[in-house]
Amino acid sequence: MANATKPEPTVSVLAQHVSAHLSVFVVAENTDSKRPANGGLRLLNYPSDEACIADGQRLAGLMTHKHDLYGTGFAGGKIVARAQEPAAVKDELISVTAGLLESLDGSMITGCDLNTSLEDMERLMSLTPHVLAAVGSPVDASAATAHGTLGAVEAVLSSDLKDAPPGRALVHGCGAVGGTVAKTLVDQGWTVFTVDLNRERAGLAGATPLPPSCPWWEVKVDLMLPCSISGLINSEIAEGMRTKAVVPAANAPFQNPQLADELRQRGIPVLPDPLVNAGAVIADSIERFSPQAWKGAGAEDVYAFVRGEVRRRATEYLSQREQGLSVGDALTEVAADTTDPIGLSFKDTP
């Protein structure tokens, strides 16, 4: 029996800075420092402040679902910044963001996102403590997300990757996340097709790069792994897909959620992206709630924990779907049912 569906989270602009050349909005659930909101700092040339806020609301809502699904101990949030010349406003962005975070007194914690780097987070941490980005740690947030994605792959395969018969996979987007996923599959003997606007990144050793302009979605594969942009998959791409399963590391990879449902109706499992790409927030939960275990852990320890947690929940989700539950009810069944943050359980692992 599925639990009652939780109401949609309410997110709003909690703090803002607006000027002619730089606007910054903290968009999050209304919470406090006991359960702070958590989400990265994204800097883009949005067409307007309204578009910037709308994207922040969308992303903060996705973060809420991800945090609730894994019981990270955080609420959902995002910081979105708009500038016509993003590279030219970095110093001011860091200063403004620090001021906004300080004004919220610990109820919002941020990290890296599009067009912000670990170096930016180090500078931000010199001005405010309200940052989680594995600064000074061997752990890399993108690598954590990649290992979570590999855990989801293992759930689909019902096997450790090293024990599964090698198949065919297509990885769209070969950056920090997709590149790690693609390389791991190649190392395990898989035939891997890659697509990336950056031809050098797509051409990793052992993979077969495809031109972005070709109908890559028509390649017959066992796994399709969108690791690039939101809204990648439109109706034409979804209709033409020849894959046995979709495991998305990208946030909201479908232009319309109905497209994912149509693939499921064709018998193609599509894992919900918050289930797949939670590696970074799981790592954040460890860093926040088990700081001593975090300091004493190696990167591989954290990645193994993330991979196992994502695999466990993704396996249970697929089982619930096989029993006839809807996507929403299956996610409700596998969501964390404890008030203890998942990061606390890291110190209990061998």
Coordinates of N, CA and C in Angstrom, one line a residue, residues 117-235:
S117 N 32.7 27.4 -9.5 CA 33.7 26.3 -9.4 C 34.1 26.1 -7.9
L118 N 34.9 25.1 -7.7 CA 35.4 24.8 -6.4 C 36.2 26.0 -5.9
E119 N 37.0 26.7 -6.8 CA 37.7 27.8 -6.4 C 36.8 29.0 -5.9
D120 N 35.7 29.1 -6.6 CA 34.7 30.1 -6.2 C 34.2 29.8 -4.8
M121 N 33.9 28.5 -4.5 CA 33.4 28.1 -3.2 C 34.5 28.3 -2.1
E122 N 35.7 28.1 -2.4 CA 36.8 28.4 -1.5 C 36.8 29.9 -1.1
R123 N 36.6 30.7 -2.1 CA 36.5 32.2 -1.8 C 35.3 32.5 -1.0
L124 N 34.2 31.9 -1.4 CA 32.9 32.1 -0.6 C 33.1 31.7 0.8
M125 N 33.7 30.6 1.1 CA 33.9 30.1 2.4 C 34.8 31.0 3.3
S126 N 35.6 31.8 2.6 CA 36.4 32.8 3.4 C 35.5 33.9 3.9
L127 N 34.3 34.0 3.4 CA 33.4 35.1 3.8 C 32.2 34.6 4.6
T128 N 31.8 33.3 4.5 CA 30.7 32.8 5.2 C 30.9 31.3 5.4
P129 N 30.4 30.7 6.5 CA 30.5 29.3 6.7 C 29.4 28.5 6.0
H130 N 28.5 29.1 5.4 CA 27.3 28.4 4.9 C 27.5 27.8 3.5
V131 N 28.6 27.0 3.4 CA 29.0 26.4 2.1 C 29.3 24.9 2.3
L132 N 28.8 24.1 1.4 CA 29.2 22.7 1.4 C 29.6 22.3 0.0
A133 N 30.9 22.1 -0.2 CA 31.4 21.8 -1.5 C 32.6 20.9 -1.5
A134 N 32.8 20.2 -0.4 CA 33.9 19.3 -0.2 C 35.2 20.0 -0.3
V135 N 35.2 21.3 0.1 CA 36.5 22.1 0.0 C 37.5 21.5 1.0
G136 N 38.7 21.3 0.4 CA 39.8 20.7 1.2 C 39.7 19.2 1.4
S137 N 38.7 18.6 0.7 CA 38.5 17.1 0.8 C 38.9 16.4 -0.5
P138 N 39.3 15.2 -0.5 CA 39.5 14.4 -1.7 C 38.3 14.1 -2.5
V139 N 37.1 14.3 -1.9 CA 35.8 14.0 -2.5 C 35.5 15.1 -3.5
D140 N 35.1 14.6 -4.7 CA 34.6 15.5 -5.7 C 33.1 15.3 -5.9
A141 N 32.4 16.5 -5.9 CA 30.9 16.3 -5.9 C 30.4 15.7 -7.2
S142 N 31.0 16.1 -8.3 CA 30.7 15.5 -9.6 C 30.9 14.0 -9.7
A143 N 32.1 13.6 -9.1 CA 32.4 12.2 -9.0 C 31.4 11.4 -8.2
A144 N 30.9 12.1 -7.1 CA 29.9 11.4 -6.3 C 28.6 11.2 -7.1
T145 N 28.2 12.2 -7.9 CA 27.1 12.1 -8.7 C 27.3 11.0 -9.7
A146 N 28.4 10.9 -10.3 CA 28.7 9.8 -11.3 C 28.6 8.5 -10.7
H147 N 29.1 8.3 -9.5 CA 29.1 7.0 -8.8 C 27.6 6.7 -8.4
G148 N 26.8 7.7 -8.0 CA 25.4 7.4 -7.8 C 24.8 6.9 -9.1
T149 N 25.1 7.5 -10.2 CA 24.5 7.1 -11.5 C 24.9 5.7 -11.8
L150 N 26.1 5.3 -11.5 CA 26.6 3.9 -11.7 C 25.8 2.9 -10.8
G151 N 25.5 3.4 -9.6 CA 24.6 2.6 -8.7 C 23.3 2.4 -9.3
A152 N 22.7 3.4 -10.0 CA 21.4 3.3 -10.6 C 21.5 2.3 -11.8
V153 N 22.6 2.4 -12.5 CA 22.9 1.4 -13.6 C 22.9 0.0 -13.1
E154 N 23.5 -0.2 -12.0 CA 23.6 -1.6 -11.4 C 22.2 -2.0 -11.0
A155 N 21.3 -1.1 -10.5 CA 20.0 -1.5 -10.2 C 19.2 -2.0 -11.4
V156 N 19.4 -1.3 -12.5 CA 18.8 -1.7 -13.8 C 19.3 -3.0 -14.3
L157 N 20.6 -3.3 -14.1 CA 21.2 -4.5 -14.5 C 21.0 -5.7 -13.5
S158 N 20.5 -5.3 -12.3 CA 20.3 -6.3 -11.3 C 21.6 -7.1 -11.0
S159 N 22.7 -6.3 -11.0 CA 24.1 -6.9 -10.9 C 25.1 -5.9 -10.7
D160 N 26.2 -6.2 -10.0 CA 27.4 -5.4 -10.0 C 27.8 -5.2 -11.4
L161 N 28.3 -4.0 -11.7 CA 28.7 -3.7 -13.1 C 29.9 -4.7 -13.5
K162 N 30.7 -5.0 -12.6 CA 31.9 -5.9 -12.9 C 31.4 -7.3 -13.2
D163 N 30.2 -7.7 -12.8 CA 29.7 -9.1 -13.0 C 28.7 -9.2 -14.1
A164 N 28.2 -8.0 -14.6 CA 27.2 -8.0 -15.7 C 27.8 -8.2 -17.0
P165 N 27.2 -8.9 -17.9 CA 27.7 -9.1 -19.3 C 27.8 -7.7 -19.9
P166 N 28.9 -7.3 -20.5 CA 29.0 -6.0 -21.2 C 27.9 -5.8 -22.3
G167 N 27.4 -4.6 -22.3 CA 26.4 -4.3 -23.3 C 26.8 -3.1 -24.1
R168 N 25.8 -2.4 -24.6 CA 25.9 -1.2 -25.4 C 25.3 0.0 -24.6
A169 N 26.0 1.1 -24.5 CA 25.4 2.3 -23.8 C 25.8 3.6 -24.6
L170 N 24.9 4.6 -24.5 CA 25.1 5.9 -25.1 C 25.1 6.9 -24.0
V171 N 26.2 7.7 -23.9 CA 26.3 8.7 -22.8 C 26.2 10.1 -23.5
H172 N 25.2 10.8 -23.2 CA 25.1 12.2 -23.8 C 25.5 13.2 -22.8
G173 N 26.7 13.8 -23.1 CA 27.3 14.8 -22.2 C 28.4 14.1 -21.5
C174 N 29.7 14.5 -21.8 CA 30.8 13.8 -21.2 C 31.7 14.7 -20.4
G175 N 31.0 15.5 -19.6 CA 31.7 16.4 -18.6 C 32.1 15.6 -17.4
A176 N 32.1 16.3 -16.3 CA 32.6 15.7 -15.0 C 31.9 14.4 -14.6
V177 N 30.5 14.4 -14.9 CA 29.7 13.3 -14.5 C 29.7 12.3 -15.6
G178 N 29.3 12.7 -16.8 CA 29.1 11.7 -17.9 C 30.5 11.1 -18.3
G179 N 31.5 11.9 -18.2 CA 32.9 11.4 -18.6 C 33.3 10.2 -17.7
T180 N 33.0 10.4 -16.4 CA 33.3 9.3 -15.4 C 32.5 8.1 -15.7
V181 N 31.2 8.3 -15.9 CA 30.3 7.1 -16.2 C 30.7 6.4 -17.5
A182 N 31.0 7.2 -18.5 CA 31.4 6.6 -19.8 C 32.7 5.8 -19.6
K183 N 33.7 6.4 -19.0 CA 35.0 5.7 -18.8 C 34.8 4.4 -18.0
T184 N 34.0 4.4 -17.0 CA 33.8 3.2 -16.2 C 33.2 2.1 -17.0
L185 N 32.2 2.5 -17.8 CA 31.6 1.5 -18.7 C 32.6 0.9 -19.7
V186 N 33.4 1.8 -20.3 CA 34.4 1.3 -21.2 C 35.4 0.3 -20.5
D187 N 35.8 0.7 -19.3 CA 36.7 -0.2 -18.5 C 36.1 -1.5 -18.2
Q188 N 34.8 -1.6 -18.1 CA 34.1 -2.9 -17.9 C 33.8 -3.6 -19.2
G189 N 34.3 -3.1 -20.3 CA 34.1 -3.9 -21.5 C 32.9 -3.5 -22.3
W190 N 32.2 -2.4 -22.0 CA 31.0 -2.0 -22.7 C 31.4 -1.3 -24.0
T191 N 30.5 -1.4 -25.0 CA 30.6 -0.6 -26.2 C 29.9 0.7 -25.8
V192 N 30.6 1.8 -25.8 CA 30.1 3.1 -25.4 C 30.1 4.1 -26.5
F193 N 29.0 4.7 -26.8 CA 28.9 5.8 -27.8 C 28.7 7.1 -27.0
T194 N 29.4 8.1 -27.4 CA 29.4 9.4 -26.6 C 29.0 10.5 -27.6
V195 N 28.3 11.5 -26.9 CA 27.9 12.7 -27.6 C 28.2 13.9 -26.8
D196 N 28.9 14.8 -27.3 CA 29.2 16.0 -26.6 C 29.6 17.1 -27.6
L197 N 29.2 18.4 -27.3 CA 29.6 19.5 -28.1 C 31.1 19.7 -28.2
N198 N 31.7 19.3 -27.1 CA 33.2 19.3 -27.1 C 33.7 18.0 -27.6
R199 N 34.3 18.0 -28.8 CA 34.7 16.7 -29.4 C 35.8 16.1 -28.7
E200 N 36.6 16.8 -28.0 CA 37.7 16.2 -27.2 C 37.2 15.4 -26.1
R201 N 36.2 16.0 -25.4 CA 35.6 15.2 -24.3 C 34.9 14.0 -24.7
A202 N 34.2 14.0 -25.9 CA 33.5 12.9 -26.4 C 34.5 11.8 -26.8
G203 N 35.7 12.2 -27.2 CA 36.6 11.2 -27.7 C 37.5 10.5 -26.7
L204 N 36.9 10.1 -25.6 CA 37.7 9.5 -24.5 C 38.0 8.1 -25.0
A205 N 39.2 7.6 -24.5 CA 39.7 6.3 -25.0 C 38.8 5.2 -24.9
G206 N 38.6 4.4 -26.0 CA 37.8 3.3 -26.0 C 36.3 3.5 -26.3
A207 N 35.9 4.8 -26.4 CA 34.5 5.1 -26.7 C 34.4 5.5 -28.2
T208 N 33.2 5.4 -28.7 CA 32.9 5.8 -30.1 C 32.1 7.1 -30.1
P209 N 32.8 8.3 -30.4 CA 32.1 9.6 -30.4 C 31.2 9.7 -31.6
L210 N 30.0 10.3 -31.4 CA 29.0 10.6 -32.5 C 28.9 12.1 -32.6
P211 N 28.7 12.6 -33.8 CA 28.5 14.0 -34.0 C 27.1 14.4 -33.3
P212 N 27.1 15.5 -32.6 CA 25.8 16.0 -32.0 C 24.7 16.1 -33.0
S213 N 25.1 16.4 -34.2 CA 24.0 16.7 -35.2 C 23.4 15.4 -35.8
C214 N 24.0 14.2 -35.5 CA 23.4 13.0 -36.0 C 22.3 12.5 -35.1
P215 N 21.4 11.7 -35.6 CA 20.2 11.2 -34.7 C 20.7 10.1 -33.7
W216 N 21.5 10.5 -32.8 CA 22.1 9.6 -31.8 C 21.1 8.8 -31.1
W217 N 19.9 9.3 -30.9 CA 18.8 8.6 -30.2 C 18.4 7.3 -30.9
E218 N 18.7 7.2 -32.2 CA 18.3 6.0 -33.0 C 19.3 4.9 -32.9
V219 N 20.4 5.1 -32.2 CA 21.4 4.0 -32.0 C 20.8 3.0 -31.0
K220 N 20.9 1.7 -31.4 CA 20.3 0.7 -30.6 C 21.3 0.4 -29.4
V221 N 20.8 0.6 -28.2 CA 21.6 0.4 -27.0 C 20.8 -0.2 -25.9
D222 N 21.6 -0.7 -24.9 CA 20.9 -1.3 -23.7 C 20.6 -0.2 -22.7
L223 N 21.5 0.9 -22.7 CA 21.3 2.0 -21.7 C 21.5 3.3 -22.4
M224 N 20.6 4.2 -22.1 CA 20.7 5.6 -22.6 C 21.0 6.4 -21.3
L225 N 22.1 7.2 -21.3 CA 22.4 7.9 -20.1 C 22.5 9.4 -20.4
P226 N 21.4 10.2 -20.3 CA 21.5 11.6 -20.5 C 22.3 12.3 -19.3
C227 N 23.4 12.9 -19.6 CA 24.3 13.5 -18.6 C 24.6 14.9 -18.9
S228 N 23.7 15.6 -19.7 CA 24.1 16.9 -20.2 C 23.1 18.0 -19.7
I229 N 22.1 18.4 -20.5 CA 21.3 19.5 -20.2 C 19.9 19.1 -19.9
S230 N 19.2 20.0 -19.2 CA 17.8 19.8 -18.9 C 17.0 20.0 -20.3
G231 N 15.9 19.3 -20.4 CA 15.1 19.5 -21.6 C 15.7 18.9 -22.9
L232 N 16.7 18.0 -22.8 CA 17.4 17.5 -23.9 C 16.4 16.7 -24.8
I233 N 15.5 15.9 -24.2 CA 14.7 14.9 -24.9 C 13.4 15.5 -25.3
N234 N 13.2 15.8 -26.6 CA 11.9 16.3 -27.1 C 11.1 15.1 -27.6
S235 N 9.9 15.4 -28.2 CA 9.0 14.3 -28.6 C 9.6 13.5 -29.7

